[in-house]
CSV table of C-alpha atoms and ligand atoms in Angstrom, one decimal:
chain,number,residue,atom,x,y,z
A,74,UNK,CA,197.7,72.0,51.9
A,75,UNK,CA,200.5,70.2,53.9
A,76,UNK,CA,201.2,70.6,57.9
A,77,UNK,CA,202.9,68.7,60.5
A,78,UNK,CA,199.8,67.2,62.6
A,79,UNK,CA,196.1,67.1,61.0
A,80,UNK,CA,193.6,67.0,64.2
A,81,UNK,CA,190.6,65.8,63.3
A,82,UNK,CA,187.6,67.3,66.1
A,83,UNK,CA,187.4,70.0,68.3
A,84,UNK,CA,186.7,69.0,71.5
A,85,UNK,CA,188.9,69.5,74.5
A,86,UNK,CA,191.1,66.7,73.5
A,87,UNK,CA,191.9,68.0,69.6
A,88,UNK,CA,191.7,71.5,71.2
A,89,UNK,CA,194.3,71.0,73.8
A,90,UNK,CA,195.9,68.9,71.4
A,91,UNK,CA,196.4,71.7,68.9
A,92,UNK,CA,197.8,74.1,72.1
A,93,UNK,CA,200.4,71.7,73.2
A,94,UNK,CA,201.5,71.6,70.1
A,95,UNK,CA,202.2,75.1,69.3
A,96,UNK,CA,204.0,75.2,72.4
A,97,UNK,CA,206.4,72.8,71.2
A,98,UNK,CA,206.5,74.9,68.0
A,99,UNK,CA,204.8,71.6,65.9
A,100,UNK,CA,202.1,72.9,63.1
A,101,UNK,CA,198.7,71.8,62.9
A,102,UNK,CA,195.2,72.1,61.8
A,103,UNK,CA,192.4,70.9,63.3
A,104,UNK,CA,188.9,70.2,61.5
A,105,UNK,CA,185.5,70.1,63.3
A,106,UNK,CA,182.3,69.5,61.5
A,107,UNK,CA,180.6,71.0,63.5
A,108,UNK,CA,179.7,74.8,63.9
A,109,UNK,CA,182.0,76.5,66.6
A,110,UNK,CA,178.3,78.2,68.3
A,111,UNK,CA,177.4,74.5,68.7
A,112,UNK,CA,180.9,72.8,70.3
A,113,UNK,CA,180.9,75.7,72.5
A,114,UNK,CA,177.2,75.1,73.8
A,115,UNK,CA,177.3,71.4,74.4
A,116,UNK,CA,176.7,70.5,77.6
A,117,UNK,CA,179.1,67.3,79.2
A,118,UNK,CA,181.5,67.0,82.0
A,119,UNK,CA,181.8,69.3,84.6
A,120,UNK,CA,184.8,68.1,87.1
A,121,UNK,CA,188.6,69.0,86.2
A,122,UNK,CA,191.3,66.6,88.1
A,123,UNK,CA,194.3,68.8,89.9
A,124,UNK,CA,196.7,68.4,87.3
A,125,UNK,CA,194.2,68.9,84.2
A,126,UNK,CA,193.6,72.6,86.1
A,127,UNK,CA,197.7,73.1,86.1
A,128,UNK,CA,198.0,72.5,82.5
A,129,UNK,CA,196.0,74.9,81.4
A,130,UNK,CA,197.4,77.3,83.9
A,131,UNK,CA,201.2,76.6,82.6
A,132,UNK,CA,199.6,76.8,78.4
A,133,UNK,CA,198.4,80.2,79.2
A,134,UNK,CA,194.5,79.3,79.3
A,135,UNK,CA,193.8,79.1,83.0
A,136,UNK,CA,192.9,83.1,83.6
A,137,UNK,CA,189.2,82.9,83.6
A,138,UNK,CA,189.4,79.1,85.0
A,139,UNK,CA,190.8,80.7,87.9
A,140,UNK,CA,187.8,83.2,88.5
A,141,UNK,CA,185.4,81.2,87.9
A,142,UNK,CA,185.8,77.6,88.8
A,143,UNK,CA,184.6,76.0,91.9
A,144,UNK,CA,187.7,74.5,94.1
A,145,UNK,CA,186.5,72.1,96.2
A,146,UNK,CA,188.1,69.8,98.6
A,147,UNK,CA,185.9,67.0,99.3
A,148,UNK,CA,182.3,65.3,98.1
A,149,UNK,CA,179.5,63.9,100.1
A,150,UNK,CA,178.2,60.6,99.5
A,151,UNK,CA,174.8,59.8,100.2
A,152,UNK,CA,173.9,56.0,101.9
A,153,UNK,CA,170.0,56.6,101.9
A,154,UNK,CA,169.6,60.0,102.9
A,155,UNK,CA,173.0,59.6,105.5
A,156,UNK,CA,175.4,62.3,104.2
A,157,UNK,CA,179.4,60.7,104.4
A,158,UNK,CA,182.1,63.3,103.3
A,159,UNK,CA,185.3,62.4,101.6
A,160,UNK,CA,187.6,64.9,102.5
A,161,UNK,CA,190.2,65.1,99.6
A,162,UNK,CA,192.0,67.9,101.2
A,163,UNK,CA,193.1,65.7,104.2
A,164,UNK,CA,193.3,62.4,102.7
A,165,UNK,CA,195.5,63.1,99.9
A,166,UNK,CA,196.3,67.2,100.0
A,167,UNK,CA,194.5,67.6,96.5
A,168,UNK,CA,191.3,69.3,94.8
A,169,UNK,CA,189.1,69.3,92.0
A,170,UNK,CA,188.3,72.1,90.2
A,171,UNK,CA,184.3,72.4,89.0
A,172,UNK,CA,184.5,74.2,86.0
A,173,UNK,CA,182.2,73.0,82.9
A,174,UNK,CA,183.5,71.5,79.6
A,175,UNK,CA,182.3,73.9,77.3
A,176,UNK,CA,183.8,77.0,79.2
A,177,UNK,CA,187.0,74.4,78.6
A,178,UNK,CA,185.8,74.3,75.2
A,179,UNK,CA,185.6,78.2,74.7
A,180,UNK,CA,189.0,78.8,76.3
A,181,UNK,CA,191.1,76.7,74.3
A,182,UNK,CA,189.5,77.8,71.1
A,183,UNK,CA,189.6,81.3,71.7
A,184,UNK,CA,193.3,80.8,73.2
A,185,UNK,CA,193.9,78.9,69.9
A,186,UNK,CA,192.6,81.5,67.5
A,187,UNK,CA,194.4,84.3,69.2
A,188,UNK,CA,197.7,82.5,68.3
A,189,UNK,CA,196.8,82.2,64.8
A,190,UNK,CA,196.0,78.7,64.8
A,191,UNK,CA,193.6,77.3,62.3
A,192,UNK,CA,190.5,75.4,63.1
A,193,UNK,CA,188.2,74.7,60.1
A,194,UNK,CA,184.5,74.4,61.3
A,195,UNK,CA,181.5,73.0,59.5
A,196,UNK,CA,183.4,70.5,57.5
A,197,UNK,CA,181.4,67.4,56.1
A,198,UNK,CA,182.7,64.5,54.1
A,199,UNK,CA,185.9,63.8,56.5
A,200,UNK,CA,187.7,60.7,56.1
A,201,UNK,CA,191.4,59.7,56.2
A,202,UNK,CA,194.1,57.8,53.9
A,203,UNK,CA,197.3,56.4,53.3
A,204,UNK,CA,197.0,56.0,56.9
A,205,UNK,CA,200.6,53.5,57.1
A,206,UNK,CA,202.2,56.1,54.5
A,207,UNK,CA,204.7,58.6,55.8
A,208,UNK,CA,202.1,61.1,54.3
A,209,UNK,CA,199.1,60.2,55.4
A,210,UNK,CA,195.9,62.4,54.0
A,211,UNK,CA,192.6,63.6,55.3
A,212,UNK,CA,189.7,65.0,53.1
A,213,UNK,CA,186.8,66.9,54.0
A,214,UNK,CA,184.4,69.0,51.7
A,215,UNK,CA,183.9,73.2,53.2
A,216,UNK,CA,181.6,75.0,51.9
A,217,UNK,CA,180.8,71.6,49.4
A,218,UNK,CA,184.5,72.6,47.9
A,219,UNK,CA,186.7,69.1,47.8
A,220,UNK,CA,190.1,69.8,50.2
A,221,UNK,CA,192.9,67.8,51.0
A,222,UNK,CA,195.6,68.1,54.0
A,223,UNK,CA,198.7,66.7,53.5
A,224,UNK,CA,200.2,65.5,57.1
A,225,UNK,CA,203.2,63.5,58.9
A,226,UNK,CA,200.4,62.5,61.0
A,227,UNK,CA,196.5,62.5,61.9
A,228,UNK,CA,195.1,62.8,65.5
A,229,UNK,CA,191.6,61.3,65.6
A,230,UNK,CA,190.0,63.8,68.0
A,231,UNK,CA,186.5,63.4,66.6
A,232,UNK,CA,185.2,61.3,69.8
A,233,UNK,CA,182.8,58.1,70.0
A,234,UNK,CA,181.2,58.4,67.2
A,235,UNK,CA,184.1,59.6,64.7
A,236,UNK,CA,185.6,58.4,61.3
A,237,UNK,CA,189.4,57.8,62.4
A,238,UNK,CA,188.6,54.5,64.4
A,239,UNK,CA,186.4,53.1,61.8
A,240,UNK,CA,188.8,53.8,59.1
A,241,UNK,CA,191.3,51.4,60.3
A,242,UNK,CA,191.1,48.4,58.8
A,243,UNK,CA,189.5,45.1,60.0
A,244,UNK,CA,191.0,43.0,62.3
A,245,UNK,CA,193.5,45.4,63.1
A,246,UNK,CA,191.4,47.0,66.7
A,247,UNK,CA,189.9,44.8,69.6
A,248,UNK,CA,187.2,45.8,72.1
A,249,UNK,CA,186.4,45.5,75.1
A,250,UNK,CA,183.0,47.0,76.3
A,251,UNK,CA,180.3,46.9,78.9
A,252,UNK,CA,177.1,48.1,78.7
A,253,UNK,CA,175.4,49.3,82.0
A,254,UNK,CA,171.8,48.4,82.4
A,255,UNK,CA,170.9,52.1,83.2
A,256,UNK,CA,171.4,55.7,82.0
A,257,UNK,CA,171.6,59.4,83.6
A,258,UNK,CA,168.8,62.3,82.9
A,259,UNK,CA,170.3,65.3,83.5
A,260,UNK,CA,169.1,68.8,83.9
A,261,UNK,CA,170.7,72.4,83.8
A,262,UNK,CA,168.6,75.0,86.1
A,263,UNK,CA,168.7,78.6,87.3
A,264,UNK,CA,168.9,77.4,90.9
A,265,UNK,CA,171.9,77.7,93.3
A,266,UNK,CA,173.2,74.5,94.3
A,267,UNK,CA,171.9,72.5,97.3
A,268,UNK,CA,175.3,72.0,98.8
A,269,UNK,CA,178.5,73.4,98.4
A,270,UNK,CA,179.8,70.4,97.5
A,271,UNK,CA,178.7,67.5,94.9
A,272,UNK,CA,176.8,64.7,96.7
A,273,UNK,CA,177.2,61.2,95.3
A,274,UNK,CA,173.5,59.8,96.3
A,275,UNK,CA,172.8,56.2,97.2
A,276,UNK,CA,169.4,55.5,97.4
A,277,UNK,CA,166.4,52.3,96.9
A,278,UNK,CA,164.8,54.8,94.5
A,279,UNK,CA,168.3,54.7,92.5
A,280,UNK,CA,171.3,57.0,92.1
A,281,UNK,CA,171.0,60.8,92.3
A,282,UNK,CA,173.9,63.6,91.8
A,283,UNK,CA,173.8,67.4,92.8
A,284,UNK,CA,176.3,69.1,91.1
A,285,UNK,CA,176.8,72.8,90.0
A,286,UNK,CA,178.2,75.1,87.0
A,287,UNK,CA,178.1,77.9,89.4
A,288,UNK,CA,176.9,79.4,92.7
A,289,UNK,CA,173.4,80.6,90.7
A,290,UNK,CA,173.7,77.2,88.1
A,291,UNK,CA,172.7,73.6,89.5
A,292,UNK,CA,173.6,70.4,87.0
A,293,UNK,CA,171.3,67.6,88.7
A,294,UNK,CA,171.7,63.9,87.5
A,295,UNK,CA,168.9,61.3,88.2
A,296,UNK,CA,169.6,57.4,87.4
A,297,UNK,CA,166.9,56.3,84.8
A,298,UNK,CA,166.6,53.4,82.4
A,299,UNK,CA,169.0,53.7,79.7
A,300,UNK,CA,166.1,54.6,76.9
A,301,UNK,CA,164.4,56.8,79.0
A,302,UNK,CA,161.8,59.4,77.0
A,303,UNK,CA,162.7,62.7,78.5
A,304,UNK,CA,159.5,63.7,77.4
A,305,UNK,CA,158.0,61.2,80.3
A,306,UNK,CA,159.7,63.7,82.5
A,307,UNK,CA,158.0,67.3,83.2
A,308,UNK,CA,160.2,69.5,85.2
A,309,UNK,CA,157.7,69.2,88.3
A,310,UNK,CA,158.6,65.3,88.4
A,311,UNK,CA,162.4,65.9,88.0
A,312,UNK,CA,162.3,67.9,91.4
A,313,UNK,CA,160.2,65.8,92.8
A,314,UNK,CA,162.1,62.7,92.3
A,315,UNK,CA,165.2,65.0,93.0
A,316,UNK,CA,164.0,65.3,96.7
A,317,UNK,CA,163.2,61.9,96.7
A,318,UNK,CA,166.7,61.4,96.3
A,319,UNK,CA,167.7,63.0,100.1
A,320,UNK,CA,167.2,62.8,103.0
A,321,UNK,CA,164.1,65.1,104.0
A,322,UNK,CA,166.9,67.8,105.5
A,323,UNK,CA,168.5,68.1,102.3
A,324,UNK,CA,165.4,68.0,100.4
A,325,UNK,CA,164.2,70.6,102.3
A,326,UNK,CA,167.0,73.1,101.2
A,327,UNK,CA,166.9,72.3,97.4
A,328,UNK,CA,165.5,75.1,95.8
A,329,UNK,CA,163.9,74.9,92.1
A,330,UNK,CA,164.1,77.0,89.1
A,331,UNK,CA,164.2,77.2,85.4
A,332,UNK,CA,165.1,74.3,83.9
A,333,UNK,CA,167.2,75.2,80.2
A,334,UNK,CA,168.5,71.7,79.1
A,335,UNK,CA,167.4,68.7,79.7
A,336,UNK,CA,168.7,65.2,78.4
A,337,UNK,CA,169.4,61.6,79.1
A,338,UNK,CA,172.9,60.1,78.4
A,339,UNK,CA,173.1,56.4,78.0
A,340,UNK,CA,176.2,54.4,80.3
A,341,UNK,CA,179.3,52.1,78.2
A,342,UNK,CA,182.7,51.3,79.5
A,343,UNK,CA,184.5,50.9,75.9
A,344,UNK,CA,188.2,50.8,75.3
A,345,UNK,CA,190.1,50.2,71.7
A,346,UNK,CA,193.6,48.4,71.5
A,347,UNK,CA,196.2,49.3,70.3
A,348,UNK,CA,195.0,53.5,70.0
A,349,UNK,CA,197.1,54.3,66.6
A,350,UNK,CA,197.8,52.4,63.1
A,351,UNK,CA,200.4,53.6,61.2
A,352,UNK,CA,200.4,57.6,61.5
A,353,UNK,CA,196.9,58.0,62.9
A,354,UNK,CA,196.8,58.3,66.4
A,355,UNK,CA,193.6,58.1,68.7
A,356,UNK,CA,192.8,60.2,71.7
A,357,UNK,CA,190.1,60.8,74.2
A,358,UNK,CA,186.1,59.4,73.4
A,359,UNK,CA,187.6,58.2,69.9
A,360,UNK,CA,189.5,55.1,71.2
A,361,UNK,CA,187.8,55.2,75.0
A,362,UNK,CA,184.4,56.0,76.7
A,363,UNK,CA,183.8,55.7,80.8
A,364,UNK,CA,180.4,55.8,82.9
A,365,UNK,CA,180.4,59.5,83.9
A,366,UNK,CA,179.9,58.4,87.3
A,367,UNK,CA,183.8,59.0,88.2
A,368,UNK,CA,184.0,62.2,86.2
A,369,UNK,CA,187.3,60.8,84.0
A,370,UNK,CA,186.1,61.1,80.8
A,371,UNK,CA,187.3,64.9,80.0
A,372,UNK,CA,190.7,64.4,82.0
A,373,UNK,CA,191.5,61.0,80.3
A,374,UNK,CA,191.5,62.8,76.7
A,375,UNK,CA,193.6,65.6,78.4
A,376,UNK,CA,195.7,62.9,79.4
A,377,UNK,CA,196.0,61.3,75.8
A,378,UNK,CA,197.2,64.3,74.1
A,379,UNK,CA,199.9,65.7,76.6
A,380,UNK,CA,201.0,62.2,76.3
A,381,UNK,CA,200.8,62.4,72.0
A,382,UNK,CA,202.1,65.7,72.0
A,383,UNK,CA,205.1,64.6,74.0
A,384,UNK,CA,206.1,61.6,71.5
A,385,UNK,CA,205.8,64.2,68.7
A,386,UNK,CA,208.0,66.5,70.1
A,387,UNK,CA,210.7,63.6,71.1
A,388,UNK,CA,210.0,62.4,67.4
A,389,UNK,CA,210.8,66.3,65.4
A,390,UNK,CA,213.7,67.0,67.8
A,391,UNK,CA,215.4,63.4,68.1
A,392,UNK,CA,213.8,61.7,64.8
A,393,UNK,CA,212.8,58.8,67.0
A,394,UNK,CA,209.9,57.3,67.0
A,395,UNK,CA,209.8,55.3,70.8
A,396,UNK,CA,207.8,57.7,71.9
A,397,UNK,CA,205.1,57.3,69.5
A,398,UNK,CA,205.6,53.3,68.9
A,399,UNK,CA,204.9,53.0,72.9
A,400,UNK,CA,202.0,55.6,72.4
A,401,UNK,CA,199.3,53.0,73.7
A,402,UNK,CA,201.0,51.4,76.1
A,403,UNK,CA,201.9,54.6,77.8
A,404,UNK,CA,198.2,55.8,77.2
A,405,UNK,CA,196.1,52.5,78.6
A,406,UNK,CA,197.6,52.0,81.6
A,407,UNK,CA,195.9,55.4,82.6
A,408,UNK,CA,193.3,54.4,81.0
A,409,UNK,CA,192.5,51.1,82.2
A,410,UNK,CA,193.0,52.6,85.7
A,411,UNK,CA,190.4,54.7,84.8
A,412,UNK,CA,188.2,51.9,84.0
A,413,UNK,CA,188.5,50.2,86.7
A,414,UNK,CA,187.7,53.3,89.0
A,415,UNK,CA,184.7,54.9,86.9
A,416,UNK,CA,183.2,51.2,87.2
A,417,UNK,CA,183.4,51.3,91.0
A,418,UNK,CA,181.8,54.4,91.8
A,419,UNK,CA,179.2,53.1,88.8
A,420,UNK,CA,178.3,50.0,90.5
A,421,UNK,CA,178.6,51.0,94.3
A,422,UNK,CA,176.2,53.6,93.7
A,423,UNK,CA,173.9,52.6,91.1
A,424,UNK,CA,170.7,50.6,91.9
A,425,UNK,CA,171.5,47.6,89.6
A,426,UNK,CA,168.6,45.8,88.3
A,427,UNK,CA,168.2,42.5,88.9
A,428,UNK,CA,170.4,42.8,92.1
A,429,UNK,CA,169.6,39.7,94.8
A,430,UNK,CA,169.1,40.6,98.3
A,431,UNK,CA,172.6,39.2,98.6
A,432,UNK,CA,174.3,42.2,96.1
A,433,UNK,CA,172.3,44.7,98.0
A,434,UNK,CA,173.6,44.0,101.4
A,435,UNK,CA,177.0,43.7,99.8
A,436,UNK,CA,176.7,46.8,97.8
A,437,UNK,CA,175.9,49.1,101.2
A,438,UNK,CA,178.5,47.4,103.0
A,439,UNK,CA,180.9,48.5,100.5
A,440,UNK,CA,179.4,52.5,100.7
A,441,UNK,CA,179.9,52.2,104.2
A,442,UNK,CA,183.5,50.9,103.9
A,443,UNK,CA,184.4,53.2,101.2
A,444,UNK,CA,183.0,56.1,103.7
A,445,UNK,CA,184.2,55.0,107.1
A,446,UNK,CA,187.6,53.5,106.6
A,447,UNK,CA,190.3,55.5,106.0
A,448,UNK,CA,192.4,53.3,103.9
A,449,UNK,CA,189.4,52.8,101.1
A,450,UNK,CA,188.5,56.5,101.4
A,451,UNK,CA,191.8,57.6,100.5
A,452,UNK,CA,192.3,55.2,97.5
A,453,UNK,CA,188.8,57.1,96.3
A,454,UNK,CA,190.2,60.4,97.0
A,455,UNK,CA,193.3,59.3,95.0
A,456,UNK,CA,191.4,58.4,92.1
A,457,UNK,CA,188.6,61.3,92.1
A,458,UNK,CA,191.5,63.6,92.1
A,459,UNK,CA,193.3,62.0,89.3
A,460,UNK,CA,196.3,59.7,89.6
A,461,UNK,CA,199.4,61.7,89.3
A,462,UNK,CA,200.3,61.5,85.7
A,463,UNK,CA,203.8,61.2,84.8
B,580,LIG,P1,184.4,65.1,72.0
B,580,LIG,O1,184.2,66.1,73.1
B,580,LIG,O2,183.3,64.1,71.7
B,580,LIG,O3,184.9,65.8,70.7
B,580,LIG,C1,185.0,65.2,69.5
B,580,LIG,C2,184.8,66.3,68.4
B,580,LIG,O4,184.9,65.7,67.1
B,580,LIG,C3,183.4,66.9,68.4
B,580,LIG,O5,183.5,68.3,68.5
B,580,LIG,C4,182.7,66.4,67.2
B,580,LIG,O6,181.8,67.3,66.7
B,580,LIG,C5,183.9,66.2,66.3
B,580,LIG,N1,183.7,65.2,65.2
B,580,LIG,C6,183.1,64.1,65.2
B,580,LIG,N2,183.1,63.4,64.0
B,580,LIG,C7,183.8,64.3,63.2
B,580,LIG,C8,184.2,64.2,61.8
B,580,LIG,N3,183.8,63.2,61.0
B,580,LIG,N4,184.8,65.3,61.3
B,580,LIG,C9,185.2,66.3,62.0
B,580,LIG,N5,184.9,66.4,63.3
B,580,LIG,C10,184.2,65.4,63.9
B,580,LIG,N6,184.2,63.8,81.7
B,580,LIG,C11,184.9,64.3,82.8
B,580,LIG,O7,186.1,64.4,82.8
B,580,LIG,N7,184.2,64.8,83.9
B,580,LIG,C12,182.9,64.8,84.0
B,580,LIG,O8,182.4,65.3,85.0
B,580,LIG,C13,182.1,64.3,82.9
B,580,LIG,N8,180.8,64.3,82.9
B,580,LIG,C14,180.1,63.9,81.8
B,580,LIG,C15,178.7,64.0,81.9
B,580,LIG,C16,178.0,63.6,80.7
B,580,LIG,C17,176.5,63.7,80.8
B,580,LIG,C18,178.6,63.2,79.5
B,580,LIG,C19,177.8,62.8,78.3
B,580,LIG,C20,180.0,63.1,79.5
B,580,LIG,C21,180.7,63.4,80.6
B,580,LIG,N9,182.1,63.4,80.6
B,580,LIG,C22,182.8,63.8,81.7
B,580,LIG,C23,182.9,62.9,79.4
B,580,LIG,C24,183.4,64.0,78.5
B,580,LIG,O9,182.4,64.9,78.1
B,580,LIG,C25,184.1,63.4,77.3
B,580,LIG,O10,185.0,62.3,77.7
B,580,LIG,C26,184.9,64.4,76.5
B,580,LIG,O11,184.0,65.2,75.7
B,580,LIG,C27,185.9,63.8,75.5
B,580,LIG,O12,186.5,64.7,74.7
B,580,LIG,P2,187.0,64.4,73.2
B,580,LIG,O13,187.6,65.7,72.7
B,580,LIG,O14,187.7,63.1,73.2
B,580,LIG,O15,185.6,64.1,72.4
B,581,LIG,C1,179.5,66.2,86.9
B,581,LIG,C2,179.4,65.1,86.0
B,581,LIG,C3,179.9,63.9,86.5
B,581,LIG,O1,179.8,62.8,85.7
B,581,LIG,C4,180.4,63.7,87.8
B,581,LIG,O2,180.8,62.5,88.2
B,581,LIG,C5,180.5,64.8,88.6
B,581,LIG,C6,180.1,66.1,88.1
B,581,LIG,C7,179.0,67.5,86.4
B,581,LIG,O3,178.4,67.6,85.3
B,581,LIG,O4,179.2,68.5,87.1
């Protein structure tokens, strides 16, 4: 089999890959070894930036998004139990949209589908070749049957824990990662959410978020150790530590109710350099992961493939390739922005163990800075909304 661009993972950034792509008339396949019931279950990010929302508007994917997402305008921020509102609206004339990843997910594959597009799920075996060839090749086994796909080029798609950045050859990549000392259990319940809004929550008993998939849907976030047994954690403790979280106001009004997922998620800051070798190309969790504490991690891939599908398009209409050879460049200063953000709101609002008297003091002057000034609040605002994207 032979097509333009092979994407290898169907997530939202091989997914909105493979859309941007048809709208520039470019073929592709993408193949997902996973089952498409699965991808469109799994539970992640919940927070689209302004301009993530607009793309999928102008690609024709943005109906239900419309209906059904959550526009809000501002967050709280909680300084031990003191409620602080960063109004995005007024600071910076933008919103978020709350709409969760695997609604994205559904979207884009059933948008994808209804074009004809092909997406292979429940492969196995993947791996890629010839990757500095003009024709590079990627395998995979369906059904156990052997396949090939020829391409002019591969997009590894297939997130953190993928083939396409380990099939690059030594020496080639460098890393740079951090490892945060503490992880987030997370829960999914039949509960309306306690505020309209998400609050941020700062507190001696550690981080807290209250965020939503819905006006009957909470998605609640506690800061735990980073190999946390969920099983430690019974659903009456995971409230009860919730309302710890607040102030006794705010406690008061959160309202329990079945909880249907439950899970902890450990925190890295990890970025690859340069994000392509040859004709394989890197985008979203393959070649970058943030702490979810700035909600980037879903907009950043977004961001990757517009920016991908752009130098393909420049490179079938024009035949040149400066588009593609200034792929990473183009591509990490977003992301390193990113970085530097998600790692801010991590550390301002984490307890961090370990943490001197000295950090402590400095770490609630900052909350109260970032909260009361409107200078810092509006270079928060900037960021939470995402950075315009050019
Ligand atoms: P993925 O979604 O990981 O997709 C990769 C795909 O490749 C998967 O479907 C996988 O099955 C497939 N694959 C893997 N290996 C292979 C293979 N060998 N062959 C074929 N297919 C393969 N981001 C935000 O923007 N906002 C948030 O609010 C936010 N909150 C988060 C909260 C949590 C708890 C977590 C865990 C993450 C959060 N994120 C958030 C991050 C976001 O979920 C990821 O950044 C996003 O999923 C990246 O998309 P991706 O397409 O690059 O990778
Ligand atoms: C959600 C997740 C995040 O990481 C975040 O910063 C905000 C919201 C969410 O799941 O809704």
């Amino acid at each position: 089999m032979r097509v333009q661009v092979g994407i290898i993972g169907a997530g939202p950034a091989g997914l909105m890959l493979s859309l941007l792509l048809h709208r520039a008339g470019i073929s592709s396949i993408i193949i997902e070894n996973r089952s498409r019931q699965y991808v469109e279950a799994r539970v992640r990010a919940g927070v689209l930036e302004h301009w993530t929302t607009e793309l999928m508007s102008e690609l024709g994917v943005g109906e239900r998004l419309r209906k059904e997402g959550l526009v809000h305008e501002g967050i709280d921020i909680g300084i031990n139990g003191e409620r602080r509102r960063i109004d995005f609206k007024a600071l910076v004339n933008k919103t978020i949209t709350i709409y969760g990843q695997q609604e994205v997910v559904k979207d884009l594959i059933a948008a994808r589908l209804a074009q004809g597009g092909e997406i292979e799920f429940e492969v196995s075996d993947t791996s890629v070749d010839r990757l500095d060839s003009e024709r590079p090749i990627i395998r995979y086994k369906k059904n156990g049957e052997p396949r090939e796909i020829e391409c002019d080029f591969i997009a590894g798609c297939d997130g953190f824990h993928g083939i396409c950045r380990p099939s690059i050859p030594k020496g080639v990549l460098t890393e740079f990662e951090r490892v945060y000392p503490y992880g987030w259990l997370g829960v999914l319940s039949e509960s309306p959410p306690v505020s309209h809004e998400l609050i941020y929550s700062y507190t001696d008993r550690g981080f807290a978020l209250y965020t939503m998939r819905s006006n009957s849907i909470s998605r609640l976030y506690l800061q735990v150790d980073p190999d946390e047994d969920i099983n430690k954690w019974s659903d009456e403790e995971i409230w009860n530590e919730l309302k710890r979280r607040v102030s006794p106001e705010t406690a008061a009004k959160l309202q329990t109710g079945r909880v249907f997922e439950k899970g902890v998620t450990a925190m890295r800051s990890f970025v690859v350099e340069p994000m392509q070798f040859g004709r394989l190309f890197l985008s979203g969790d393959a070649a970058h992961i943030v702490p979810p504490t700035g909600a980037k991690g879903m907009n950043l891939a977004v961001a990757d493939v517009l920016f991908f599908s752009r130098a393909l398009e420049s490179f079938y209409k024009t035949k040149s390739t400066s588009l593609l050879d200034g792929y990473t460049k183009k591509c990490l200063s977003r992301i390193w922005k990113a970085q530097r953000f998600s790692y801010f709101m991590t550390t301002m609002l984490h307890l961090n163990p370990g943490d001197s008297e000295f950090d402590r003091r400095r770490q609630l002057a900052e909350l109260d800075y970032v909260t009361s000034s409107k200078a810092a609040s509006t270079a928060l605002a900037e960021n939470y909304v995402g950075l315009p994207i050019d």
